[in-house]
mmCIF file of C-alpha atoms in Angstrom:
data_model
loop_
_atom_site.group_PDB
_atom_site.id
_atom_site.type_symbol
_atom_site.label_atom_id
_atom_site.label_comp_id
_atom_site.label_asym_id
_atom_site.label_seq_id
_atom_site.Cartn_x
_atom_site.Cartn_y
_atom_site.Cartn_z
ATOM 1 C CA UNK D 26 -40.282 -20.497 43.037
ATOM 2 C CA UNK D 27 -41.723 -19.933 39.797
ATOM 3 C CA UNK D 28 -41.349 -15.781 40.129
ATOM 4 C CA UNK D 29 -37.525 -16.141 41.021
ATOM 5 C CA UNK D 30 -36.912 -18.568 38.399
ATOM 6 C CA UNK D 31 -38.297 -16.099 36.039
ATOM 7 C CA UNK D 32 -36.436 -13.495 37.429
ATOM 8 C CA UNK D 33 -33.216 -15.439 37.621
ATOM 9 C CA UNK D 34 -33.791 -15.441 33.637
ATOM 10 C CA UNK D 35 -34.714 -12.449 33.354
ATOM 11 C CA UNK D 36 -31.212 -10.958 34.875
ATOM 12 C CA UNK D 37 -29.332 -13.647 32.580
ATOM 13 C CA UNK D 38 -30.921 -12.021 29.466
ATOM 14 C CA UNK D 39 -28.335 -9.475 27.685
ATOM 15 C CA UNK D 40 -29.240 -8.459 24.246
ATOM 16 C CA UNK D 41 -25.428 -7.824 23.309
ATOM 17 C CA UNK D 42 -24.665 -10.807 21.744
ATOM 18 C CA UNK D 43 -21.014 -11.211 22.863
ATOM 19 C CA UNK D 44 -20.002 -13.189 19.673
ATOM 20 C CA UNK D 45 -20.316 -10.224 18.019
ATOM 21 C CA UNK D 46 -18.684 -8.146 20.758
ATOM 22 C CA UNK D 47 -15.559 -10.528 21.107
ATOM 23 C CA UNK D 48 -15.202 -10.760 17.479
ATOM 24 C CA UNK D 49 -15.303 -6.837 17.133
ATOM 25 C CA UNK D 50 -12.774 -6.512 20.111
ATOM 26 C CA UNK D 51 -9.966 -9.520 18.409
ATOM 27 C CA UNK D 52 -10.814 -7.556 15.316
ATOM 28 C CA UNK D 53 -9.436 -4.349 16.621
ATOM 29 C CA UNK D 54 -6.856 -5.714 18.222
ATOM 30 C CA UNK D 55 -4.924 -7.662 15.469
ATOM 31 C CA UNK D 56 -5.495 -4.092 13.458
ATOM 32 C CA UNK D 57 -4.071 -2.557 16.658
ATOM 33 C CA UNK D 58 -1.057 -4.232 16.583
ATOM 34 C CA UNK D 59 -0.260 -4.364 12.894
ATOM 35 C CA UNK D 60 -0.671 -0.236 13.146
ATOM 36 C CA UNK D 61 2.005 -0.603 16.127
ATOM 37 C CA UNK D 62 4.421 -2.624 13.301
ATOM 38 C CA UNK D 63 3.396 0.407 10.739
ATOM 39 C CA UNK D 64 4.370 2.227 13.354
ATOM 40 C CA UNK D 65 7.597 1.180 14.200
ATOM 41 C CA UNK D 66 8.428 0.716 10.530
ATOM 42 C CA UNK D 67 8.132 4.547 9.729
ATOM 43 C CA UNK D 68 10.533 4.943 12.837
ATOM 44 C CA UNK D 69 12.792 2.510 11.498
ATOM 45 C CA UNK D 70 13.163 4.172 8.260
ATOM 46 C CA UNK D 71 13.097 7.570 9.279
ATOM 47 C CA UNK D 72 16.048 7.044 11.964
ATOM 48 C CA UNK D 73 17.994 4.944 9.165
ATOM 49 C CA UNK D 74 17.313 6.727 5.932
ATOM 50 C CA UNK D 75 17.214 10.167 5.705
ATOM 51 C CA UNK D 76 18.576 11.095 2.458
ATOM 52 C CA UNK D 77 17.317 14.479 0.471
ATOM 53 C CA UNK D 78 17.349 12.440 -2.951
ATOM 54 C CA UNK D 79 14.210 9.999 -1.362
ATOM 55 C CA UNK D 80 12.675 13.049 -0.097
ATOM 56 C CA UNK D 81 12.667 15.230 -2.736
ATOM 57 C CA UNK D 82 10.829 12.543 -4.743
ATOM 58 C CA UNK D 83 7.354 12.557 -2.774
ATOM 59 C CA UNK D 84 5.586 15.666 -1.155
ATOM 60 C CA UNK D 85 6.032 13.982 2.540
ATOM 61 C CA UNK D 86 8.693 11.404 3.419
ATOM 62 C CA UNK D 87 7.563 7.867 3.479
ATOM 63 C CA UNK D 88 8.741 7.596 6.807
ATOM 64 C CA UNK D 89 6.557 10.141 7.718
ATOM 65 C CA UNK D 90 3.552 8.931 5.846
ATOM 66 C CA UNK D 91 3.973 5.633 7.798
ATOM 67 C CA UNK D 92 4.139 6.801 10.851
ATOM 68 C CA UNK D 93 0.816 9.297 10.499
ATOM 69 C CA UNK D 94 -0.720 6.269 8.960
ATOM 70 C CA UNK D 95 0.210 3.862 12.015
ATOM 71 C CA UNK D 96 -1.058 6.674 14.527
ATOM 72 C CA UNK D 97 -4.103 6.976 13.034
ATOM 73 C CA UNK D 98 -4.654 3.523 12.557
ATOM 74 C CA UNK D 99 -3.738 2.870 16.533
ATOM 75 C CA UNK D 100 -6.134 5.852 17.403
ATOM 76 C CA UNK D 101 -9.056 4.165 15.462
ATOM 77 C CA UNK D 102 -8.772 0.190 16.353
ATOM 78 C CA UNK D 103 -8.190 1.235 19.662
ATOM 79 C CA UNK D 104 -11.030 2.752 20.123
ATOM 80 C CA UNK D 105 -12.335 -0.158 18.669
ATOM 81 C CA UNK D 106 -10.948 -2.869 20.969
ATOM 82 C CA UNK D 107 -12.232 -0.559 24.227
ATOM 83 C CA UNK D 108 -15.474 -0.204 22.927
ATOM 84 C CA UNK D 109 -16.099 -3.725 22.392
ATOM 85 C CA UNK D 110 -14.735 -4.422 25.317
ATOM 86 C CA UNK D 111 -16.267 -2.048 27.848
ATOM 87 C CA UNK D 112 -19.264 -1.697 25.852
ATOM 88 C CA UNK D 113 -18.770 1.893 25.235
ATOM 89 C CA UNK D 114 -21.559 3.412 22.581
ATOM 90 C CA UNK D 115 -19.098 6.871 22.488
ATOM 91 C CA UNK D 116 -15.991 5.083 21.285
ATOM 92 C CA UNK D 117 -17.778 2.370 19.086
ATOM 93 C CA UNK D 118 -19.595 5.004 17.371
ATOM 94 C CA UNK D 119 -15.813 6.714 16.726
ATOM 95 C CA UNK D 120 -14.320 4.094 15.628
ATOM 96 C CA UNK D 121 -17.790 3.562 13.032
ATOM 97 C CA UNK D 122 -17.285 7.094 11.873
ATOM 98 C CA UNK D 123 -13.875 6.881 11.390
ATOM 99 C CA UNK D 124 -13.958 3.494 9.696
ATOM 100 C CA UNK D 125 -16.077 5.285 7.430
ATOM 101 C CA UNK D 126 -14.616 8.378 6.498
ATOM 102 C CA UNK D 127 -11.077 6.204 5.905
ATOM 103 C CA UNK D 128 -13.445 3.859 3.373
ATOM 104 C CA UNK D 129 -15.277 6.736 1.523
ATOM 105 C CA UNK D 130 -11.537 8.737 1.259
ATOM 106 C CA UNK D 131 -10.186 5.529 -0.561
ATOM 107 C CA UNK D 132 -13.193 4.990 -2.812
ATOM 108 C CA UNK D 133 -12.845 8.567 -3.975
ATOM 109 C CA UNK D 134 -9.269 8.299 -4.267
ATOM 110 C CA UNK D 135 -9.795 4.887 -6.515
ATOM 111 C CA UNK D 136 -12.535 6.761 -8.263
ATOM 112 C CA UNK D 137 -10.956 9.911 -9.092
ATOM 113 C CA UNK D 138 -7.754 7.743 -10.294
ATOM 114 C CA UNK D 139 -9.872 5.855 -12.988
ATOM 115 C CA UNK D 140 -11.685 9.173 -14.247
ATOM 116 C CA UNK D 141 -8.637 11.141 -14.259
ATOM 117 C CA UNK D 142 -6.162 8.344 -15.245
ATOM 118 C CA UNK D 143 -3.948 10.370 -17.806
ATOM 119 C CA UNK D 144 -3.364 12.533 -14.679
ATOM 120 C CA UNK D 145 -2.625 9.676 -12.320
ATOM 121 C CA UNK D 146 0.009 8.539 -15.178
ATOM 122 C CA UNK D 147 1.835 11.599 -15.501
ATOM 123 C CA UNK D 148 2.518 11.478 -11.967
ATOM 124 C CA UNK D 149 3.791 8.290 -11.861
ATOM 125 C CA UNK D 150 5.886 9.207 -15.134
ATOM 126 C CA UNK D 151 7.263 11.784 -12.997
ATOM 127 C CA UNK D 152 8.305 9.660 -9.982
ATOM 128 C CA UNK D 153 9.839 7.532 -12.153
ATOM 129 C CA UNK D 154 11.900 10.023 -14.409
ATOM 130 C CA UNK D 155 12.978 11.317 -11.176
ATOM 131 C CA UNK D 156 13.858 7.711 -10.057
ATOM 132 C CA UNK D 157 15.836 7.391 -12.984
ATOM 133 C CA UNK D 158 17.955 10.362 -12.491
ATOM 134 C CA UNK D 159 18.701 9.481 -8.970
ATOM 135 C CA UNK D 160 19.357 6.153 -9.993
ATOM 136 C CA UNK D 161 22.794 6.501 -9.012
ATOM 137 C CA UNK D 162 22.538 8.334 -5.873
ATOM 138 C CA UNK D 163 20.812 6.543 -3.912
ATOM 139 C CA UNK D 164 21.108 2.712 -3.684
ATOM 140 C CA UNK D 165 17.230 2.113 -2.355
ATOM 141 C CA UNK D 166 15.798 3.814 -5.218
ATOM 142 C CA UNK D 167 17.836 1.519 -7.269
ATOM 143 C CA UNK D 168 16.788 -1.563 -5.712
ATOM 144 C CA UNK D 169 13.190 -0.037 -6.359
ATOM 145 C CA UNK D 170 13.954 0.664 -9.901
ATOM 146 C CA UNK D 171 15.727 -2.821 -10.485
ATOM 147 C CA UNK D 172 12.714 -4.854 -8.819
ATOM 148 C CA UNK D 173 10.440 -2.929 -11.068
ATOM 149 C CA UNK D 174 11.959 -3.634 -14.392
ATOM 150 C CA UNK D 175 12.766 -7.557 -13.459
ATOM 151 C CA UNK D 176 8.736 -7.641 -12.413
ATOM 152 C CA UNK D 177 7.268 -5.753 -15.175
ATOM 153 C CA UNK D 178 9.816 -7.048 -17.304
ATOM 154 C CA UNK D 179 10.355 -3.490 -18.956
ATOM 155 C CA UNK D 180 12.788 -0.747 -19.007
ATOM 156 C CA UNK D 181 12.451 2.749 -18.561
ATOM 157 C CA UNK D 182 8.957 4.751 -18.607
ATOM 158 C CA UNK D 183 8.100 5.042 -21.956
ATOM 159 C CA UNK D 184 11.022 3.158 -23.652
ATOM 160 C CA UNK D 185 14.830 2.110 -22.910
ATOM 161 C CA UNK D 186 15.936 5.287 -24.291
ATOM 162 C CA UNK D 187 14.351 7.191 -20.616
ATOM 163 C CA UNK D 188 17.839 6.248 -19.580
ATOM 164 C CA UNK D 189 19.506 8.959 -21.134
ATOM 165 C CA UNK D 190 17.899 11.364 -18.550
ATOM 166 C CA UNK D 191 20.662 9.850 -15.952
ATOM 167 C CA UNK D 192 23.560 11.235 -16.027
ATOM 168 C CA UNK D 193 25.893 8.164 -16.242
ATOM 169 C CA UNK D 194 23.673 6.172 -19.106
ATOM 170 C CA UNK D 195 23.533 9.929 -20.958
ATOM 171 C CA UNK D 196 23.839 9.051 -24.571
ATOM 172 C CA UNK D 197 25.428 12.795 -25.721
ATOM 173 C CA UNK D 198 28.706 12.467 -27.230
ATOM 174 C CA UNK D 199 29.925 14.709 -24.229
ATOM 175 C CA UNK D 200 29.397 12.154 -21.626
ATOM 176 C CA UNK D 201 32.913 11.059 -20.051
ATOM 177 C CA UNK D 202 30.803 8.048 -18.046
ATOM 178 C CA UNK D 203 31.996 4.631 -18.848
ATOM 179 C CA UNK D 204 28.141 3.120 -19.021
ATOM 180 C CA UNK D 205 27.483 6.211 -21.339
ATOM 181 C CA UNK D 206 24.316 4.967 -23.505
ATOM 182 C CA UNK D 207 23.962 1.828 -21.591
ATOM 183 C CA UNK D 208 20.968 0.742 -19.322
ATOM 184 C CA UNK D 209 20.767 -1.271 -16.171
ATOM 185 C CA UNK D 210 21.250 -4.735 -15.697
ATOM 186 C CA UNK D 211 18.011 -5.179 -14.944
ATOM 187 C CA UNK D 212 16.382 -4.211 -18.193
ATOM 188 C CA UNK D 213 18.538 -7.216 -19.646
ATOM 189 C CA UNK D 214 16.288 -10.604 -20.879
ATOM 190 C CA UNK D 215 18.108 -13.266 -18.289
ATOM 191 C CA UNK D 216 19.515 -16.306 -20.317
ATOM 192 C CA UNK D 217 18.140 -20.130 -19.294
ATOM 193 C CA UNK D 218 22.285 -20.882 -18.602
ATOM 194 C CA UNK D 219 23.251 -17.704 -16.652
ATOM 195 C CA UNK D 220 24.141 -18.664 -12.926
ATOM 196 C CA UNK D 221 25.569 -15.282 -12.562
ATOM 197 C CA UNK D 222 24.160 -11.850 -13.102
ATOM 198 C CA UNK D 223 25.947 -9.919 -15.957
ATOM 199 C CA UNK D 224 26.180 -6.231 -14.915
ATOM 200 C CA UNK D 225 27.204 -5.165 -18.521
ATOM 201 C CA UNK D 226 24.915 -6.844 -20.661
ATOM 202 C CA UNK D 227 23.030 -3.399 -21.152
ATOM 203 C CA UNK D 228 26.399 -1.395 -22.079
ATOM 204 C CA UNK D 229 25.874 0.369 -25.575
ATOM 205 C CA UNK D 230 22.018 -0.427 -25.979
ATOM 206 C CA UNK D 231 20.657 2.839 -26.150
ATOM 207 C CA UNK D 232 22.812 3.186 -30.136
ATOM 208 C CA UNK D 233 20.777 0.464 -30.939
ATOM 209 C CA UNK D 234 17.313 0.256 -32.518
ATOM 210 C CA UNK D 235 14.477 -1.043 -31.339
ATOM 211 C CA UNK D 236 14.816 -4.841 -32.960
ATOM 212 C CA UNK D 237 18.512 -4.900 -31.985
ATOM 213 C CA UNK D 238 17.704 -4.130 -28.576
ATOM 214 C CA UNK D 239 14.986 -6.361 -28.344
ATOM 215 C CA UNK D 240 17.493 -9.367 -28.184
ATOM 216 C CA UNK D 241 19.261 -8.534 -25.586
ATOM 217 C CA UNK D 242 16.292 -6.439 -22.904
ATOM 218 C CA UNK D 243 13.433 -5.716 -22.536
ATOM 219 C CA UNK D 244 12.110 -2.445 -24.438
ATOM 220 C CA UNK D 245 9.378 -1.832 -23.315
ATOM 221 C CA UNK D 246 8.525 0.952 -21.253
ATOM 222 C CA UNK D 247 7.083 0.306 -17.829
ATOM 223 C CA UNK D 248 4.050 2.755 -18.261
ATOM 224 C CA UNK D 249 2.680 0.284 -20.983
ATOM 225 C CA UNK D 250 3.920 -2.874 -19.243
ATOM 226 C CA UNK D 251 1.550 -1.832 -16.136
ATOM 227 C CA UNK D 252 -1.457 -0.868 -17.851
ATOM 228 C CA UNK D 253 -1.048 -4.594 -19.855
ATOM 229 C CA UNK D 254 -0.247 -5.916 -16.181
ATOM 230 C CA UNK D 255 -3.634 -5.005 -14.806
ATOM 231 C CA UNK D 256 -5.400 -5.694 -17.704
ATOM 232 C CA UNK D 257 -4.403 -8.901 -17.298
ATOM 233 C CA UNK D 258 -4.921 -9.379 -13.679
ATOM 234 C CA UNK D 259 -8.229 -7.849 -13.037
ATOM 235 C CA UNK D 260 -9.444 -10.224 -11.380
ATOM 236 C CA UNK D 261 -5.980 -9.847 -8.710
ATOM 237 C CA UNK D 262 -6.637 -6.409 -8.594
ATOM 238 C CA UNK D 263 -10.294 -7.227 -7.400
ATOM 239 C CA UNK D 264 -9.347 -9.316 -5.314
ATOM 240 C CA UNK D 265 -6.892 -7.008 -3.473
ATOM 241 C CA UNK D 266 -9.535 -4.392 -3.654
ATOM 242 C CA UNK D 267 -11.983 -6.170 -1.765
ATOM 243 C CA UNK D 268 -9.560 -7.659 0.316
ATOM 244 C CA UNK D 269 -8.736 -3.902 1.566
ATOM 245 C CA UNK D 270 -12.776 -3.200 1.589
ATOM 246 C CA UNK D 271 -13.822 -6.228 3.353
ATOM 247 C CA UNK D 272 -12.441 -5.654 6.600
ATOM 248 C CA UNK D 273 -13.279 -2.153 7.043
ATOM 249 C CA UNK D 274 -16.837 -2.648 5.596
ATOM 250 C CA UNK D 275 -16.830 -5.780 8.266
ATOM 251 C CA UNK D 276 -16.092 -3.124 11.591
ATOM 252 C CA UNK D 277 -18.644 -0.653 10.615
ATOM 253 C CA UNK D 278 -21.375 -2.952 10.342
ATOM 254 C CA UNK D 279 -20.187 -5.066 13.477
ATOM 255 C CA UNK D 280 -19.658 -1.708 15.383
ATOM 256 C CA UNK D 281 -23.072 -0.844 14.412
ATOM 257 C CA UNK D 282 -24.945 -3.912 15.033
ATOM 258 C CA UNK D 283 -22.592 -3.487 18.847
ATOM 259 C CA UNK D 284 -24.496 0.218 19.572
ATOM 260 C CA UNK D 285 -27.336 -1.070 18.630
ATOM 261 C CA UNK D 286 -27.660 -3.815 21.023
ATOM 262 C CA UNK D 287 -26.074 -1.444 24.001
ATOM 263 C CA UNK D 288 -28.980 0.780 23.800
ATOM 264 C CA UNK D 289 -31.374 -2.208 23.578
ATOM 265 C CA UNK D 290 -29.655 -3.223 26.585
ATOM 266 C CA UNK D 291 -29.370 -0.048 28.619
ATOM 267 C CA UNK D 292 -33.522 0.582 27.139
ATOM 268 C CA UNK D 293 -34.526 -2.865 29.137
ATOM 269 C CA UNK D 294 -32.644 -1.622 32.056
ATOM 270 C CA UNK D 295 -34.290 1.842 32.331
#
């Protein structure tokens, strides 16, 4: 009675401990779906918008970027979810490896744009020159444009006057345009009484100087308004940081600890 008691025991036994596996599978899985919205996100935008002026802005259309993004993402939490699942030491140690190599890519990618920050600005003074001169053409990048100078509370890159590289704010004599040496409405300082957006409240402000200007937008150039920005919120930055960190530092250990107790496992059955 004794012996099959203690074998009875014995058989219960498992050294996968399966909080740790069903938390590594529900893991996956919520990371498997979100990569299916990704997914269908890219699709969405790539069916819908497919105008040169976006695409000429970025090496590889967004859309595009999404959906490699989404694929990859599937690829990896799915091999995540199976391996948990069916206990499978080949796809856990996958989806490890390629938890891993995602996590070192971004922390050089954050660590080469600190060191070489002067570089990482010029390329974002360049997407946004661009953005300026397409302003026009494409109503997307507008809304882009618009929602970063309302947020940053700035206008232009480097000053209001960037808006002279489009050709309906152009400030040349020459210029036929009706908002000729004007800026958007979105560089304008709202007023406490305004219930309705005032389109023209930036017409003429590129004549003016800097203190004239001043009382009726906002200056400023965006590149300096985002540096002050994240000075400012370091601590949201961090935050955000981690936030992106956490998770993916969370799956390789769990995935780890997972193969590890398999092979204890499949060790105390051989």
């Amino acid at each position: 009675m004794d012996r099959q008691m203690s074998l009875t025991r014995t058989e219960m036994f498992s050294f996968v401990n399966p909080w740790i596996r069903y938390f590594l599978f529900f893991f996956s899985f919520l990371f498997w779906v979100f990569s299916l919205l990704i997914v269908a996100i890219g699709v969405y935008a790539k069916v819908q918008k497919a105008t040169d002026t976006v695409r000429d802005m970025f090496l590889i259309d967004p859309a595009v970027i999404l959906i490699v993004v989404g694929v990859v993402m599937f690829f990896i939490t799915f091999c995540g979810c199976i391996g948990a699942l069916r206990e499978n030491i080949r796809l856990l140690r996958i989806f490890s490896f390629s938890l891993t190599l995602v996590f070192l890519n971004q922390l050089a990618i954050a660590i080469l744009g600190f060191f070489y920050s002067d570089q990482t600005r010029d390329t974002l003074g360049k997407f946004v020159k661009k953005a300026i001169v397409d302003y026009r053409d494409d109503l997307d990048l507008q809304n882009l444009m618009d929602y970063i100078q309302k947020e940053f509370k700035c206008c232009g890159w480097n000053n209001y006057t960037d808006w002279s590289w489009n050709l309906y704010f152009n400030c040349t004599p020459s210029n036929p345009s009706t908002e000729r040496c004007s800026v958007p409405f979105s560089c304008c300082t709202p007023l406490p009484e305004e219930t309705v957006i005032n389109t023209m409240c930036g017409f003429g402000v590129q004549t003016q100087n800097y203190v004239e200007a001043t009382k009726s937008i906002y200056p400023v150039g965006c590149a300096d308004r985002a540096v002050t920005w994240i000075e400012s919120h370091l601590m949201l930055v961090g935050a955000l940081t981690l936030g992106l960190a956490l998770p993916q530092i969370a799956g390789i250990v769990l995935s780890q600890i997972l193969i590890s107790e398999i092979q204890k496992e499949i060790g105390s059955v051989l």
